Tab-separated table of C-alpha atoms in Angstrom:
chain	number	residue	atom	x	y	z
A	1	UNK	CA	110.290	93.060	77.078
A	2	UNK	CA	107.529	91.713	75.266
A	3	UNK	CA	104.725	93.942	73.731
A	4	UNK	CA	101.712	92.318	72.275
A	5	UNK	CA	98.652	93.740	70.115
A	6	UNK	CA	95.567	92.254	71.560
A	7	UNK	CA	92.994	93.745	69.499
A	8	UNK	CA	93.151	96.051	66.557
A	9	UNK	CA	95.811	96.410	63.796
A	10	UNK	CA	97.674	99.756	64.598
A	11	UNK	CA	99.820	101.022	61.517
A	12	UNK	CA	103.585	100.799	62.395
A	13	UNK	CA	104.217	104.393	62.926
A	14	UNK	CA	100.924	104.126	65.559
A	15	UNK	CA	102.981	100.951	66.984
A	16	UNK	CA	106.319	103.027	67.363
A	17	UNK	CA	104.256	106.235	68.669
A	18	UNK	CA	102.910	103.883	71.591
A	19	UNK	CA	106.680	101.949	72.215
A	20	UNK	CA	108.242	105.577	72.784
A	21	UNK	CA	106.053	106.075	75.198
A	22	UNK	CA	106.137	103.211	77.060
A	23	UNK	CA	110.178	103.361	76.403
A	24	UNK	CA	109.866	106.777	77.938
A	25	UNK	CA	107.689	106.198	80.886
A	26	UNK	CA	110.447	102.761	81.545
A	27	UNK	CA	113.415	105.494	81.624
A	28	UNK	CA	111.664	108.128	84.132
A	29	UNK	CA	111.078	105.319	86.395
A	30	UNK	CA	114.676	103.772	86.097
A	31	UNK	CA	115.597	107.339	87.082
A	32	UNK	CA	114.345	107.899	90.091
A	33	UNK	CA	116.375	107.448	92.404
A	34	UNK	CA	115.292	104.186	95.311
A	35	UNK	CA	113.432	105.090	98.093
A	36	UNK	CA	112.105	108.454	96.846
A	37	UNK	CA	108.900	108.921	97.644
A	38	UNK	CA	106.530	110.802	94.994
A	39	UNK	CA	105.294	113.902	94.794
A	40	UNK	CA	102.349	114.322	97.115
A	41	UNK	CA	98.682	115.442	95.524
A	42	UNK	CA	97.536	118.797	96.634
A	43	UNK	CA	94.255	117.209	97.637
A	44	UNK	CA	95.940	114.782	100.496
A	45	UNK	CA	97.372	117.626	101.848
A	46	UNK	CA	96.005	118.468	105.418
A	47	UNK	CA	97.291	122.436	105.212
A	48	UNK	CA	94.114	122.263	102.579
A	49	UNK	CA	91.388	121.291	105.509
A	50	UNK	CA	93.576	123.307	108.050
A	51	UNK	CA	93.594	126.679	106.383
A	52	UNK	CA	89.451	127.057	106.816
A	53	UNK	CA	87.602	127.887	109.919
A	54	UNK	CA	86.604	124.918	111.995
A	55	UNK	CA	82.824	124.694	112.566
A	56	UNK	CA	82.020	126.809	115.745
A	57	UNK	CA	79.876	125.542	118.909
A	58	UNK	CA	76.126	126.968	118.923
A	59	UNK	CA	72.966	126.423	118.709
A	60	UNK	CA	72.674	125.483	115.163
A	61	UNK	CA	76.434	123.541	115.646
A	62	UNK	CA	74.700	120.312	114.859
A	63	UNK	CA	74.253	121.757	111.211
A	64	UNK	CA	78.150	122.366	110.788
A	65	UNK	CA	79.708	119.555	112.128
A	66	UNK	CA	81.011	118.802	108.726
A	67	UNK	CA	84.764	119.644	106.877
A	68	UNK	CA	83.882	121.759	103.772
A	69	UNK	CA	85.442	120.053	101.109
Protein backbone atom coordinates (compact mmCIF):
# COMPACT_ATOMS: atom_id res chain seq x y z
CA UNK A 1 0.00 0.00 0.00
CA UNK A 2 1.03 3.24 -1.07
CA UNK A 3 0.20 6.48 0.93
CA UNK A 4 0.98 9.79 -0.58
CA UNK A 5 0.92 13.52 0.90
CA UNK A 6 -0.73 15.64 -1.66
CA UNK A 7 -0.71 18.88 -0.06
CA UNK A 8 0.67 20.07 3.21
CA UNK A 9 3.75 18.87 5.20
CA UNK A 10 2.28 16.92 8.26
CA UNK A 11 5.01 16.35 11.08
CA UNK A 12 5.82 12.57 11.34
CA UNK A 13 4.00 11.85 14.46
CA UNK A 14 0.75 13.67 12.47
CA UNK A 15 1.82 11.13 9.51
CA UNK A 16 1.83 8.00 11.92
CA UNK A 17 -1.46 9.37 13.81
CA UNK A 18 -3.26 9.26 10.26
CA UNK A 19 -1.46 5.55 9.09
CA UNK A 20 -2.98 3.98 12.43
CA UNK A 21 -5.98 4.92 11.44
CA UNK A 22 -6.15 3.97 8.16
CA UNK A 23 -4.17 0.62 9.42
CA UNK A 24 -7.07 0.31 11.79
CA UNK A 25 -10.01 0.98 9.63
CA UNK A 26 -7.95 -1.86 6.89
CA UNK A 27 -8.13 -4.51 9.93
CA UNK A 28 -12.01 -3.96 10.90
CA UNK A 29 -12.78 -4.48 7.36
CA UNK A 30 -10.49 -7.62 6.88
CA UNK A 31 -12.55 -8.80 9.86
CA UNK A 32 -15.71 -8.97 8.88
CA UNK A 33 -16.60 -11.81 7.99
CA UNK A 34 -17.88 -12.16 3.69
CA UNK A 35 -21.24 -11.67 2.98
CA UNK A 36 -22.26 -9.86 6.19
CA UNK A 37 -24.32 -7.31 5.60
CA UNK A 38 -23.93 -3.99 7.83
CA UNK A 39 -25.64 -2.72 10.41
CA UNK A 40 -28.82 -1.06 9.23
CA UNK A 41 -29.42 2.96 10.08
CA UNK A 42 -32.27 3.58 12.38
CA UNK A 43 -33.60 6.07 9.86
CA UNK A 44 -34.17 3.26 6.91
CA UNK A 45 -36.01 1.45 9.21
CA UNK A 46 -39.79 1.15 8.24
CA UNK A 47 -40.94 0.17 12.13
CA UNK A 48 -39.93 4.17 12.35
CA UNK A 49 -42.89 5.33 9.73
CA UNK A 50 -45.03 2.31 10.98
CA UNK A 51 -45.21 3.09 14.65
CA UNK A 52 -47.29 6.64 13.93
CA UNK A 53 -50.87 6.98 13.03
CA UNK A 54 -51.58 6.91 9.34
CA UNK A 55 -53.36 10.07 8.10
CA UNK A 56 -57.19 9.46 8.54
CA UNK A 57 -59.98 9.99 5.69
CA UNK A 58 -62.05 13.40 6.15
CA UNK A 59 -62.82 16.33 5.07
CA UNK A 60 -59.64 18.11 5.59
CA UNK A 61 -57.74 14.47 4.48
CA UNK A 62 -56.29 16.30 1.54
CA UNK A 63 -54.17 18.31 4.19
CA UNK A 64 -52.63 15.00 5.74
CA UNK A 65 -51.85 12.95 3.03
CA UNK A 66 -48.27 13.24 4.00
CA UNK A 67 -45.75 10.67 6.30
CA UNK A 68 -44.53 12.86 9.24
CA UNK A 69 -41.02 12.57 9.11
Amino acid sequence: MTIKVVRGNPTPEELAAALAVVRARAAAAAATPPGAEPPRAAWSDPSRIAAHRLPQPGQASWARTYWPG
